[in-house]
Short mmCIF file of C-alpha atoms in Angstrom, two decimals:
data_model
loop_
_atom_site.label_atom_id
_atom_site.label_comp_id
_atom_site.label_asym_id
_atom_site.label_seq_id
_atom_site.Cartn_x
_atom_site.Cartn_y
_atom_site.Cartn_z
CA MET A 873 -71.82 60.05 -174.19
CA ASN A 874 -69.96 59.75 -177.49
CA LYS A 875 -69.24 62.43 -180.10
CA ALA A 876 -72.16 61.92 -182.15
CA GLU A 877 -74.28 61.93 -179.29
CA ILE A 878 -73.36 65.02 -177.94
CA VAL A 879 -73.20 66.83 -181.53
CA GLU A 880 -76.80 65.53 -181.78
CA PHE A 881 -77.56 67.13 -177.97
CA PHE A 882 -76.21 70.14 -178.60
CA ASP A 883 -78.15 70.75 -182.11
CA GLN A 884 -81.31 70.28 -179.89
CA GLU A 885 -80.67 72.06 -176.56
CA PHE A 886 -78.20 74.75 -178.05
CA PRO A 887 -79.32 75.47 -181.72
CA HIS A 888 -77.77 79.16 -180.97
CA TYR A 889 -74.15 78.23 -180.89
CA ASP A 890 -74.44 77.05 -184.63
CA LYS A 891 -70.77 78.49 -185.23
CA ILE A 892 -69.23 75.78 -182.79
CA SER A 893 -68.37 72.64 -184.14
CA ILE A 894 -67.21 69.54 -181.78
CA ASP A 895 -63.76 68.10 -183.79
CA GLN A 896 -63.06 65.17 -181.04
CA VAL A 897 -64.23 64.05 -177.53
CA GLY A 898 -61.99 61.13 -175.93
CA LYS A 899 -60.48 60.03 -172.61
CA LEU A 900 -60.88 63.40 -170.30
CA THR A 901 -60.19 65.41 -173.22
CA ALA A 902 -62.36 67.37 -176.17
CA THR A 903 -61.42 69.71 -179.14
CA ILE A 904 -64.23 72.07 -180.26
CA ARG A 905 -64.08 75.36 -182.81
CA HIS A 906 -65.91 78.40 -183.42
CA ARG A 907 -65.68 80.10 -186.73
CA ILE A 908 -64.68 83.81 -186.56
CA GLY A 909 -66.47 86.18 -188.66
CA LYS A 910 -67.11 89.87 -188.28
CA GLN A 911 -69.77 89.26 -185.56
CA GLU A 912 -66.67 87.96 -183.32
CA LEU A 913 -64.54 90.69 -183.61
CA ARG A 914 -63.83 93.65 -181.91
CA PRO A 915 -62.27 97.45 -182.90
CA GLY A 916 -58.89 96.65 -184.16
CA GLY A 917 -59.32 93.32 -185.74
CA THR A 918 -58.67 91.04 -182.46
CA VAL A 919 -61.45 88.04 -181.49
CA ALA A 920 -63.90 89.53 -178.57
CA GLY A 921 -62.68 88.22 -175.30
CA PRO A 922 -66.23 86.55 -174.19
CA VAL A 923 -65.92 84.15 -177.61
CA SER A 924 -62.85 82.43 -176.05
CA MET A 925 -64.77 82.56 -172.72
CA LEU A 926 -67.48 81.03 -174.01
CA LEU A 927 -65.55 78.26 -175.97
CA ALA A 928 -63.86 77.63 -172.71
CA ASP A 929 -66.80 77.00 -170.90
CA VAL A 930 -68.65 75.00 -173.53
CA VAL A 931 -65.55 72.98 -174.08
CA ILE A 932 -65.48 71.73 -170.65
CA TYR A 933 -68.94 70.79 -170.91
CA VAL A 934 -68.22 68.60 -173.92
CA ALA A 935 -65.55 66.70 -172.44
CA ILE A 936 -67.90 66.30 -168.95
CA LEU A 937 -70.66 65.14 -171.39
CA GLY A 938 -67.94 62.70 -172.72
CA GLU A 939 -66.92 61.66 -169.46
CA LEU A 940 -69.81 61.28 -167.87
CA GLY A 941 -72.94 61.36 -169.92
CA ARG A 942 -75.79 63.86 -169.73
CA VAL A 943 -75.36 64.76 -165.97
CA PRO A 944 -78.45 66.85 -165.09
CA LEU A 945 -77.53 69.82 -163.20
CA THR A 946 -73.76 70.40 -164.29
CA VAL A 947 -73.35 73.98 -163.74
CA THR A 948 -69.90 76.05 -164.11
CA THR A 949 -68.85 77.15 -160.78
CA SER A 950 -65.71 79.33 -161.46
CA LEU A 951 -63.75 79.87 -164.61
CA ASN A 952 -60.22 81.63 -164.36
CA ILE A 953 -58.90 83.17 -168.42
CA ASN A 954 -55.67 84.24 -169.02
CA PHE A 955 -55.35 86.10 -172.55
CA LEU A 956 -52.01 85.63 -173.93
CA ARG A 957 -51.97 86.79 -177.62
CA LYS A 958 -54.03 88.26 -179.85
CA PRO A 959 -56.08 85.31 -181.95
CA SER A 960 -55.83 85.62 -185.78
CA ALA A 961 -59.16 87.16 -187.50
CA GLU A 962 -59.24 84.96 -190.17
CA SER A 963 -58.77 81.57 -188.87
CA ASP A 964 -61.05 79.30 -186.63
CA LEU A 965 -60.31 79.77 -183.07
CA ILE A 966 -59.78 75.93 -181.29
CA ALA A 967 -60.35 74.88 -177.89
CA HIS A 968 -58.82 72.24 -176.38
CA CYS A 969 -59.85 70.48 -173.00
CA LYS A 970 -57.88 68.49 -170.58
CA LEU A 971 -60.22 67.45 -167.54
CA ILE A 972 -57.41 67.60 -164.30
CA LYS A 973 -59.91 66.63 -161.67
CA VAL A 974 -63.44 64.54 -161.51
CA GLY A 975 -63.79 64.40 -158.17
CA ARG A 976 -67.25 63.57 -156.43
CA THR A 977 -69.10 66.80 -156.77
CA LEU A 978 -66.46 68.91 -158.50
CA VAL A 979 -64.97 68.78 -161.98
CA VAL A 980 -61.89 70.62 -162.88
CA GLY A 981 -60.89 71.70 -166.54
CA GLU A 982 -58.07 73.21 -168.24
CA VAL A 983 -58.12 74.37 -171.51
CA ASP A 984 -55.45 75.54 -174.24
CA LEU A 985 -57.12 78.22 -177.03
CA TYR A 986 -55.59 78.80 -180.25
CA SER A 987 -55.71 79.60 -183.66
CA GLU A 988 -56.12 77.08 -186.30
CA GLY A 989 -52.72 76.56 -187.85
CA LYS A 990 -50.67 78.86 -185.30
CA PRO A 991 -48.96 77.20 -182.28
CA ASP A 992 -48.75 79.46 -179.87
CA LEU A 993 -51.68 80.01 -176.77
CA VAL A 994 -53.77 82.56 -177.45
CA ALA A 995 -55.66 82.22 -173.53
CA HIS A 996 -55.55 79.77 -171.25
CA VAL A 997 -58.43 78.94 -168.75
CA VAL A 998 -59.02 76.63 -165.89
CA GLY A 999 -62.70 76.06 -165.09
CA THR A 1000 -64.36 74.25 -162.75
CA TYR A 1001 -67.92 72.40 -162.87
CA ALA A 1002 -70.13 71.10 -160.03
CA VAL A 1003 -71.83 67.75 -160.67
CA PRO A 1004 -74.22 66.10 -158.45
CA PRO A 1005 -72.47 63.57 -156.03
CA VAL A 1006 -72.18 60.18 -157.70
CA ASN A 1007 -74.69 58.31 -156.15
CA ASN A 1008 -77.19 61.05 -157.74
CA ARG A 1009 -75.82 60.69 -161.24
CA MET B 1238 -66.49 110.02 -172.01
CA ASN B 1239 -69.79 110.39 -170.40
CA LYS B 1240 -72.67 108.13 -170.44
CA ALA B 1241 -73.89 109.35 -173.69
CA GLU B 1242 -70.71 108.74 -175.65
CA ILE B 1243 -70.34 105.78 -174.90
CA VAL B 1244 -73.79 105.07 -175.74
CA GLU B 1245 -73.18 106.13 -179.39
CA PHE B 1246 -69.62 104.52 -179.31
CA PHE B 1247 -71.19 101.08 -178.36
CA ASP B 1248 -74.25 101.58 -180.99
CA GLN B 1249 -71.14 102.38 -183.80
CA GLU B 1250 -68.57 99.68 -182.66
CA PHE B 1251 -70.72 96.65 -181.14
CA PRO B 1252 -74.35 96.78 -182.89
CA HIS B 1253 -74.66 92.79 -181.93
CA TYR B 1254 -74.74 93.73 -178.36
CA ASP B 1255 -78.49 95.07 -178.92
CA LYS B 1256 -79.52 93.53 -175.92
CA ILE B 1257 -77.12 95.20 -173.60
CA SER B 1258 -77.94 98.82 -172.39
CA ILE B 1259 -76.26 101.12 -170.31
CA ASP B 1260 -77.44 102.49 -167.23
CA GLN B 1261 -74.61 104.64 -165.63
CA VAL B 1262 -71.70 105.75 -165.75
CA GLY B 1263 -69.94 107.28 -162.75
CA LYS B 1264 -66.46 108.20 -161.04
CA LEU B 1265 -64.33 104.84 -161.09
CA THR B 1266 -68.02 102.63 -161.32
CA ALA B 1267 -70.30 101.54 -164.28
CA THR B 1268 -73.87 99.72 -164.21
CA ILE B 1269 -74.84 97.91 -167.15
CA ARG B 1270 -77.74 95.10 -167.91
CA HIS B 1271 -78.38 92.42 -170.45
CA ARG B 1272 -82.15 91.75 -171.76
CA ILE B 1273 -82.59 87.76 -171.05
CA GLY B 1274 -84.32 85.85 -173.11
CA LYS B 1275 -84.79 81.95 -174.60
CA GLN B 1276 -81.61 82.51 -176.03
CA GLU B 1277 -79.60 83.46 -173.04
CA LEU B 1278 -80.82 80.28 -171.06
CA ARG B 1279 -79.50 76.72 -170.34
CA PRO B 1280 -81.44 73.83 -170.18
CA GLY B 1281 -82.73 73.64 -166.31
CA GLY B 1282 -84.04 77.60 -167.26
CA THR B 1283 -80.62 78.88 -165.77
CA VAL B 1284 -78.83 82.21 -167.49
CA ALA B 1285 -76.07 80.60 -169.76
CA GLY B 1286 -72.41 81.12 -167.78
CA PRO B 1287 -70.93 82.96 -171.00
CA VAL B 1288 -73.76 85.87 -170.86
CA SER B 1289 -72.66 86.63 -167.49
CA MET B 1290 -69.31 86.68 -168.67
CA LEU B 1291 -70.16 88.58 -171.61
CA LEU B 1292 -72.03 91.28 -169.25
CA ALA B 1293 -68.59 91.59 -166.57
CA ASP B 1294 -65.72 92.04 -169.39
CA VAL B 1295 -68.15 94.74 -170.87
CA VAL B 1296 -69.16 96.33 -167.83
CA ILE B 1297 -65.24 96.90 -166.57
CA TYR B 1298 -64.61 98.12 -170.90
CA VAL B 1299 -67.31 100.55 -169.81
CA ALA B 1300 -65.98 101.95 -166.74
CA ILE B 1301 -62.51 102.23 -168.36
CA LEU B 1302 -64.08 104.24 -170.93
CA GLY B 1303 -65.78 106.59 -168.56
CA GLU B 1304 -62.49 107.02 -166.78
CA LEU B 1305 -59.65 106.85 -169.09
CA GLY B 1306 -61.73 107.65 -172.15
CA ARG B 1307 -61.28 105.76 -175.37
CA VAL B 1308 -58.15 104.31 -175.38
CA PRO B 1309 -56.80 102.55 -178.55
CA LEU B 1310 -55.46 98.95 -177.48
CA THR B 1311 -56.95 98.61 -174.34
CA VAL B 1312 -57.38 94.59 -173.91
CA THR B 1313 -58.85 92.03 -171.28
CA THR B 1314 -55.77 90.19 -169.87
CA SER B 1315 -57.86 87.98 -167.39
CA LEU B 1316 -61.12 87.48 -165.86
CA ASN B 1317 -62.17 85.34 -162.85
CA ILE B 1318 -65.89 84.68 -162.44
CA ASN B 1319 -67.68 83.13 -159.38
CA PHE B 1320 -71.06 81.68 -160.14
CA LEU B 1321 -72.87 82.09 -157.00
CA ARG B 1322 -76.69 81.35 -157.53
CA LYS B 1323 -78.99 80.88 -160.44
CA PRO B 1324 -80.24 83.91 -162.34
CA SER B 1325 -83.67 84.25 -162.57
CA ALA B 1326 -84.98 83.29 -166.08
CA GLU B 1327 -87.71 86.69 -166.11
CA SER B 1328 -85.25 89.47 -164.84
CA ASP B 1329 -82.13 91.44 -166.39
CA LEU B 1330 -79.33 90.51 -165.51
CA ILE B 1331 -77.60 93.39 -163.96
CA ALA B 1332 -73.36 93.90 -163.81
CA HIS B 1333 -71.98 96.72 -161.34
CA CYS B 1334 -68.43 97.19 -161.75
CA LYS B 1335 -65.92 99.36 -159.28
CA LEU B 1336 -62.33 99.88 -160.89
CA ILE B 1337 -60.48 98.93 -157.67
CA LYS B 1338 -57.19 100.02 -159.46
CA VAL B 1339 -56.09 102.20 -162.57
CA GLY B 1340 -52.97 101.90 -162.86
CA ARG B 1341 -49.90 102.71 -165.31
CA THR B 1342 -50.34 100.05 -167.47
CA LEU B 1343 -52.94 97.69 -165.99
CA VAL B 1344 -56.76 98.32 -164.65
CA VAL B 1345 -58.70 95.79 -162.49
CA GLY B 1346 -62.52 96.00 -162.07
CA GLU B 1347 -64.64 94.08 -159.68
CA VAL B 1348 -68.23 93.09 -160.78
CA ASP B 1349 -71.58 92.37 -158.98
CA LEU B 1350 -73.92 90.31 -161.20
CA TYR B 1351 -77.25 90.13 -159.93
CA SER B 1352 -81.13 89.45 -161.53
CA GLU B 1353 -83.00 93.01 -161.63
CA GLY B 1354 -84.86 93.16 -158.04
CA LYS B 1355 -83.12 90.53 -155.97
CA PRO B 1356 -80.07 91.52 -153.87
CA ASP B 1357 -78.17 88.61 -153.77
CA LEU B 1358 -75.11 88.15 -155.74
CA VAL B 1359 -75.76 85.37 -158.79
CA ALA B 1360 -71.89 86.05 -159.70
CA HIS B 1361 -68.37 88.09 -158.92
CA VAL B 1362 -66.10 88.84 -161.21
CA VAL B 1363 -62.59 90.15 -161.26
CA GLY B 1364 -61.18 91.55 -164.48
CA THR B 1365 -57.99 93.09 -165.38
CA TYR B 1366 -57.42 95.13 -168.66
CA ALA B 1367 -54.26 96.27 -170.19
CA VAL B 1368 -53.79 99.76 -171.26
CA PRO B 1369 -51.18 101.89 -173.37
CA PRO B 1370 -48.86 103.60 -170.86
CA VAL B 1371 -50.07 106.94 -169.54
CA ASN B 1372 -47.57 108.50 -171.82
CA ASN B 1373 -48.90 107.08 -174.94
CA ARG B 1374 -52.69 107.50 -173.91
CA MET C 1173 -67.43 79.85 -132.98
CA ASN C 1174 -66.89 83.09 -131.75
CA LYS C 1175 -64.10 85.25 -131.81
CA ALA C 1176 -62.59 83.79 -128.15
CA GLU C 1177 -63.17 80.40 -129.19
CA ILE C 1178 -61.44 80.91 -132.90
CA VAL C 1179 -58.26 82.27 -130.91
CA GLU C 1180 -57.87 79.42 -128.72
CA PHE C 1181 -58.45 77.09 -131.91
CA PHE C 1182 -55.71 78.79 -133.50
CA ASP C 1183 -53.69 78.97 -130.59
CA GLN C 1184 -53.72 74.88 -130.56
CA GLU C 1185 -53.56 74.21 -134.13
CA PHE C 1186 -51.43 76.35 -135.97
CA PRO C 1187 -49.14 77.82 -133.37
CA HIS C 1188 -46.40 78.70 -135.87
CA TYR C 1189 -49.16 81.67 -137.20
CA ASP C 1190 -47.86 83.27 -134.30
CA LYS C 1191 -47.61 86.91 -136.18
CA ILE C 1192 -51.60 86.56 -137.21
CA SER C 1193 -53.82 87.90 -135.07
CA ILE C 1194 -57.71 88.12 -135.23
CA ASP C 1195 -59.25 91.38 -134.87
CA GLN C 1196 -62.89 90.64 -135.49
CA VAL C 1197 -65.42 87.99 -136.27
CA GLY C 1198 -68.95 89.13 -137.04
CA LYS C 1199 -72.12 88.07 -139.18
CA LEU C 1200 -70.73 86.55 -142.37
CA THR C 1201 -67.23 88.27 -141.88
CA ALA C 1202 -64.09 88.49 -140.41
CA THR C 1203 -60.89 90.67 -140.16
CA ILE C 1204 -57.39 89.70 -139.56
CA ARG C 1205 -53.58 91.06 -139.13
CA HIS C 1206 -50.56 90.05 -140.18
CA ARG C 1207 -47.57 91.47 -137.99
CA ILE C 1208 -44.60 92.33 -140.90
CA GLY C 1209 -40.74 92.12 -140.16
CA LYS C 1210 -37.85 91.26 -141.96
CA GLN C 1211 -39.03 87.63 -142.67
CA GLU C 1212 -42.13 88.91 -144.19
CA LEU C 1213 -40.12 91.44 -146.73
CA ARG C 1214 -38.80 90.93 -150.63
CA PRO C 1215 -36.07 92.44 -152.08
CA GLY C 1216 -37.40 96.00 -152.96
CA GLY C 1217 -38.94 96.17 -149.42
CA THR C 1218 -42.27 94.92 -150.55
CA VAL C 1219 -44.23 92.42 -148.41
CA ALA C 1220 -43.66 89.28 -150.09
CA GLY C 1221 -46.83 87.74 -151.85
CA PRO C 1222 -47.56 84.71 -149.97
CA VAL C 1223 -47.64 86.36 -146.86
CA SER C 1224 -50.89 88.30 -148.31
CA MET C 1225 -52.14 85.14 -149.70
CA LEU C 1226 -51.71 83.09 -146.78
CA LEU C 1227 -53.43 85.78 -144.90
CA ALA C 1228 -56.41 85.83 -147.15
CA ASP C 1229 -56.93 81.93 -147.18
CA VAL C 1230 -56.65 81.82 -143.23
CA VAL C 1231 -59.18 84.91 -142.95
CA ILE C 1232 -61.68 83.31 -144.64
CA TYR C 1233 -61.35 80.09 -142.86
CA VAL C 1234 -62.19 82.10 -139.97
CA ALA C 1235 -65.07 83.51 -141.36
CA ILE C 1236 -66.42 79.95 -141.96
CA LEU C 1237 -65.44 78.97 -138.27
CA GLY C 1238 -67.48 81.94 -137.62
CA GLU C 1239 -70.49 80.94 -139.44
CA LEU C 1240 -70.51 77.61 -139.41
CA GLY C 1241 -68.25 76.29 -136.60
CA ARG C 1242 -65.66 74.06 -136.69
CA VAL C 1243 -66.66 72.18 -139.56
CA PRO C 1244 -64.29 68.96 -140.33
CA LEU C 1245 -62.96 68.63 -143.76
CA THR C 1246 -63.42 72.25 -144.56
CA VAL C 1247 -60.83 72.88 -147.38
CA THR C 1248 -59.51 75.55 -149.54
CA THR C 1249 -60.60 74.31 -153.39
CA SER C 1250 -59.51 77.67 -155.19
CA LEU C 1251 -57.86 81.05 -154.39
CA ASN C 1252 -57.32 84.35 -157.02
CA ILE C 1253 -55.41 86.95 -156.11
CA ASN C 1254 -55.06 90.30 -157.79
CA PHE C 1255 -52.11 92.12 -156.15
CA LEU C 1256 -52.95 96.19 -156.78
CA ARG C 1257 -50.41 98.10 -154.62
CA LYS C 1258 -47.23 97.74 -153.03
CA PRO C 1259 -48.29 97.17 -149.36
CA SER C 1260 -46.29 99.14 -146.92
CA ALA C 1261 -43.27 97.73 -144.87
CA GLU C 1262 -43.73 99.43 -141.58
CA SER C 1263 -47.59 98.97 -141.12
CA ASP C 1264 -49.37 95.60 -140.73
CA LEU C 1265 -51.26 93.70 -143.44
CA ILE C 1266 -54.74 93.73 -142.71
CA ALA C 1267 -57.48 91.35 -144.47
CA HIS C 1268 -61.28 92.11 -144.17
CA CYS C 1269 -63.19 88.67 -145.64
CA LYS C 1270 -66.74 88.82 -146.61
CA LEU C 1271 -68.36 85.24 -147.30
CA ILE C 1272 -70.70 85.85 -150.35
CA LYS C 1273 -71.90 82.73 -150.72
CA VAL C 1274 -72.38 79.60 -148.12
CA GLY C 1275 -73.78 77.08 -149.98
CA ARG C 1276 -74.83 73.63 -149.35
CA THR C 1277 -71.02 72.15 -150.22
CA LEU C 1278 -69.21 75.79 -151.45
CA VAL C 1279 -68.27 78.73 -149.71
CA VAL C 1280 -67.05 81.43 -151.11
CA GLY C 1281 -65.44 84.43 -149.35
CA GLU C 1282 -63.99 87.88 -150.90
CA VAL C 1283 -61.10 89.49 -149.17
CA ASP C 1284 -59.93 93.46 -149.28
CA LEU C 1285 -56.46 93.44 -147.87
CA TYR C 1286 -54.51 96.62 -146.99
CA SER C 1287 -51.76 98.37 -145.14
CA GLU C 1288 -53.09 99.39 -141.72
CA GLY C 1289 -53.74 103.07 -141.77
CA LYS C 1290 -54.14 103.59 -145.27
CA PRO C 1291 -57.58 103.02 -147.01
CA ASP C 1292 -56.27 101.75 -150.57
CA LEU C 1293 -56.52 97.94 -151.27
CA VAL C 1294 -53.11 96.41 -151.73
CA ALA C 1295 -54.35 93.14 -152.95
CA HIS C 1296 -57.84 91.64 -153.42
CA VAL C 1297 -59.06 87.96 -153.49
CA VAL C 1298 -61.86 85.68 -153.98
CA GLY C 1299 -61.47 81.64 -152.58
CA THR C 1300 -63.51 78.75 -152.33
CA TYR C 1301 -63.76 76.44 -149.83
CA ALA C 1302 -65.31 73.16 -149.75
CA VAL C 1303 -67.37 72.34 -146.67
CA PRO C 1304 -69.31 68.96 -145.58
CA PRO C 1305 -72.97 68.65 -146.81
CA VAL C 1306 -75.44 70.07 -144.15
CA ASN C 1307 -76.81 66.87 -143.24
CA ASN C 1308 -72.79 65.67 -142.21
CA ARG C 1309 -72.01 68.65 -140.25
CA MET D 226 -29.53 82.96 -164.70
CA ASN D 227 -28.35 79.52 -164.73
CA LYS D 228 -29.48 77.32 -161.48
CA ALA D 229 -26.10 77.69 -159.52
CA GLU D 230 -26.69 81.69 -159.95
CA ILE D 231 -30.28 81.50 -159.26
CA VAL D 232 -29.32 79.16 -155.82
CA GLU D 233 -27.04 81.39 -154.74
CA PHE D 234 -29.57 84.27 -155.23
CA PHE D 235 -31.57 82.95 -153.39
CA ASP D 236 -29.56 81.76 -150.30
CA GLN D 237 -28.83 85.46 -150.13
CA GLU D 238 -32.26 87.02 -150.78
CA PHE D 239 -34.43 84.55 -149.24
CA PRO D 240 -32.65 82.75 -146.31
CA HIS D 241 -35.81 81.59 -144.41
CA TYR D 242 -36.85 79.62 -147.86
CA ASP D 243 -34.58 76.82 -146.51
CA LYS D 244 -37.26 74.53 -146.95
CA ILE D 245 -37.29 75.30 -150.81
CA SER D 246 -34.62 73.27 -153.27
CA ILE D 247 -34.78 73.84 -156.86
CA ASP D 248 -34.25 70.93 -158.84
CA GLN D 249 -34.22 72.14 -162.53
CA VAL D 250 -34.14 75.08 -164.69
CA GLY D 251 -34.47 75.15 -168.35
CA LYS D 252 -35.71 77.04 -171.27
CA LEU D 253 -39.05 78.44 -170.09
CA THR D 254 -39.40 75.94 -167.34
CA ALA D 255 -38.40 75.36 -163.89
CA THR D 256 -38.95 72.91 -160.88
CA ILE D 257 -38.55 73.37 -157.09
CA ARG D 258 -39.78 71.18 -154.02
CA HIS D 259 -40.71 72.10 -150.38
CA ARG D 260 -39.95 69.69 -147.94
CA ILE D 261 -42.68 68.44 -145.91
CA GLY D 262 -43.07 68.80 -142.07
CA LYS D 263 -45.01 69.37 -139.05
CA GLN D 264 -45.26 73.02 -139.66
CA GLU D 265 -46.38 72.56 -143.07
CA LEU D 266 -49.49 69.99 -142.37
CA ARG D 267 -52.68 70.95 -141.18
CA PRO D 268 -55.38 69.65 -139.05
CA GLY D 269 -56.23 66.29 -140.80
CA GLY D 270 -52.89 65.82 -142.16
CA THR D 271 -53.33 67.93 -145.12
CA VAL D 272 -50.36 70.51 -146.46
CA ALA D 273 -51.60 73.76 -145.59
CA GLY D 274 -52.93 75.54 -148.93
CA PRO D 275 -50.55 78.35 -148.36
CA VAL D 276 -47.33 76.47 -148.82
CA SER D 277 -48.72 75.10 -152.12
CA MET D 278 -49.27 78.82 -153.21
CA LEU D 279 -45.84 80.15 -151.67
CA LEU D 280 -44.23 77.31 -153.93
CA ALA D 281 -46.22 78.20 -156.78
CA ASP D 282 -45.26 82.16 -156.70
CA VAL D 283 -41.31 81.14 -155.95
CA VAL D 284 -41.36 78.54 -159.18
CA ILE D 285 -42.34 81.06 -161.67
CA TYR D 286 -39.94 83.65 -160.31
CA VAL D 287 -37.60 81.28 -160.84
CA ALA D 288 -38.49 80.38 -164.06
CA ILE D 289 -38.47 84.09 -164.85
CA LEU D 290 -35.10 84.52 -163.54
CA GLY D 291 -33.70 81.70 -165.73
CA GLU D 292 -35.14 83.55 -168.83
CA LEU D 293 -34.81 87.11 -168.43
CA GLY D 294 -31.98 87.42 -166.06
CA ARG D 295 -32.03 89.27 -162.00
CA VAL D 296 -34.80 91.75 -163.50
CA PRO D 297 -35.60 94.56 -160.68
CA LEU D 298 -39.18 95.46 -160.05
CA THR D 299 -40.23 91.96 -161.06
CA VAL D 300 -43.40 91.20 -159.11
CA THR D 301 -46.68 89.29 -159.19
CA THR D 302 -49.98 90.84 -160.38
CA SER D 303 -52.25 87.75 -160.09
CA LEU D 304 -51.95 84.25 -159.03
CA ASN D 305 -54.90 81.64 -159.48
CA ILE D 306 -54.66 78.22 -157.87
CA ASN D 307 -57.07 75.05 -157.99
CA PHE D 308 -56.76 72.99 -155.58
CA LEU D 309 -57.15 69.11 -156.77
CA ARG D 310 -56.48 66.40 -154.36
CA LYS D 311 -55.04 65.91 -150.86
CA PRO D 312 -50.92 66.08 -151.29
CA SER D 313 -49.45 63.64 -149.41
CA ALA D 314 -47.93 64.05 -145.65
CA GLU D 315 -44.76 62.10 -146.31
CA SER D 316 -43.32 63.33 -149.35
CA ASP D 317 -41.65 66.32 -150.71
CA LEU D 318 -44.14 69.19 -152.51
CA ILE D 319 -42.96 69.69 -156.13
CA ALA D 320 -43.58 72.57 -158.26
CA HIS D 321 -43.22 72.54 -161.94
CA CYS D 322 -43.68 75.68 -164.01
CA LYS D 323 -43.81 76.38 -167.51
CA LEU D 324 -43.91 79.94 -168.82
CA ILE D 325 -46.76 80.47 -171.72
CA LYS D 326 -46.10 83.72 -172.05
CA VAL D 327 -43.22 85.83 -171.73
CA GLY D 328 -44.59 89.58 -173.27
CA ARG D 329 -43.32 93.08 -173.03
CA THR D 330 -44.47 93.92 -169.75
CA LEU D 331 -46.41 90.40 -168.65
CA VAL D 332 -45.30 87.29 -168.03
CA VAL D 333 -47.60 84.13 -167.44
CA GLY D 334 -46.93 80.93 -166.19
CA GLU D 335 -48.48 77.63 -165.56
CA VAL D 336 -47.70 75.25 -162.70
CA ASP D 337 -48.25 71.79 -161.59
CA LEU D 338 -47.97 70.74 -158.29
CA TYR D 339 -47.53 67.20 -157.04
CA SER D 340 -46.63 64.99 -154.21
CA GLU D 341 -42.88 63.28 -155.18
CA GLY D 342 -43.80 59.78 -156.35
CA LYS D 343 -47.66 59.84 -157.52
CA PRO D 344 -48.74 61.21 -160.55
CA ASP D 345 -51.93 62.94 -160.03
CA LEU D 346 -51.95 66.92 -159.53
CA VAL D 347 -52.69 68.18 -155.80
CA ALA D 348 -52.91 71.78 -157.49
CA HIS D 349 -53.02 73.87 -160.33
CA VAL D 350 -51.67 77.47 -160.76
CA VAL D 351 -51.84 80.11 -163.22
CA GLY D 352 -49.73 83.23 -161.99
CA THR D 353 -48.66 86.47 -163.96
CA TYR D 354 -45.83 88.77 -162.93
CA ALA D 355 -45.23 92.37 -164.22
CA VAL D 356 -42.07 92.70 -165.76
CA PRO D 357 -40.30 95.95 -166.65
CA PRO D 358 -40.74 97.01 -170.26
CA VAL D 359 -37.70 95.29 -172.37
CA ASN D 360 -35.55 98.72 -172.87
CA ASN D 361 -35.80 99.42 -169.00
CA ARG D 362 -34.29 95.70 -168.26
#
């Protein structure tokens, strides 16, 4: 699927992800962003951790859609996140995914998260998705 | 903090977590639940992964509040989730946390997630929170 | 495989694991131990982290052998360890595994590590192994 | 510490790591390698997972020594590894670490593992070390 097709798929299937938008879908990569408002902030003005986890999970899915197309039964099997720095409360949260393995039944993606305009990582994620075996796709 | 105090704290600080409720807060443990409706489901009728991650992150926080009280600057430093089985689309998602370490600066919690009324785990989580050193609490 | 068969298998295939011994193999569980000597210690007298990782990886494998038998092509796909407390330099390191999922292609095990005779966990592990699909076993 | 100092430190403190050698230590990075022989192989000719875990744990430590010097009480707090491809049984296993956070009490490193001469990752690791607070170093 190309970017336009994935955007349309998300509009249909995940209408409540209306604060997430897709920046780019490329060869084994994808970049998406989440608008940050009051609802995404925790006391102290930091972005709530689950927003980062959601965004990381979604960007890996977007990269898989870009690589394999709309594969049914694609599900997250594990996700490991390390929170590194406090994200900005004023900027979009950006997630960039690179698929480091596209296997027969498992896909592994690595995700860098940062606040727009700042170079330092705010979080780092590795996630795995199970995909149906090639001959069932 | 006891359960009533934590419920009040969440009502004030996290009003948008209105689908989450707190079942119990005990010695190094906590149990909470998330109501499941259309918004929590992904195509195929499974509960979206980020709902489980959110719930796990929150239940560890609840257990920390129960153990240490309202400690400022408590933040998630890492979270590792393994998705094991498809949750029920009809039942509340329940998260039970046990703190396996309450250290000087790090707290580690283990979380079992399951659909209400079914014994099998749907996901398993280990999460760590940074807390301020004891003499700054 | 029962315990005696697994012990024999390890003697043949992993003769250099001569400091590891198998305590029990049960329904979805296994317990093994590692003798601790000078070579396992790091400066400061703590057990080197890789010894815990090795032991956790092996105990999940033992539990899988007990559950599924000698399945070829069984390989670790991920392992997440949290170090919680300093192990004793004087005691055996013990690892107890419980398989929390035995799926069609993935097995997930949770492991508690502790120093013999002390109740507190020194480390906690979740590991996943890929196993061949059921019809190829 | 520079590379020569770290090599000397390892010769003294970890003489049994005699199959590991240090290739480079740079700004927030380090690269080390493990010779692969019969003892490192599992049935099927693959490099045993614990060798990769050991190497990843050590390379993060080397990068920390390069960045912070010989800090006492530096200990691994967590390590997450994803095995991606079968390493070569004929080539050295190489680990390259980049520190993605050097915080007040936590250091986080990301590690790429590959077989010498082959570009594809065989494993990917994220590990965290606790270091003493800056004013105690």
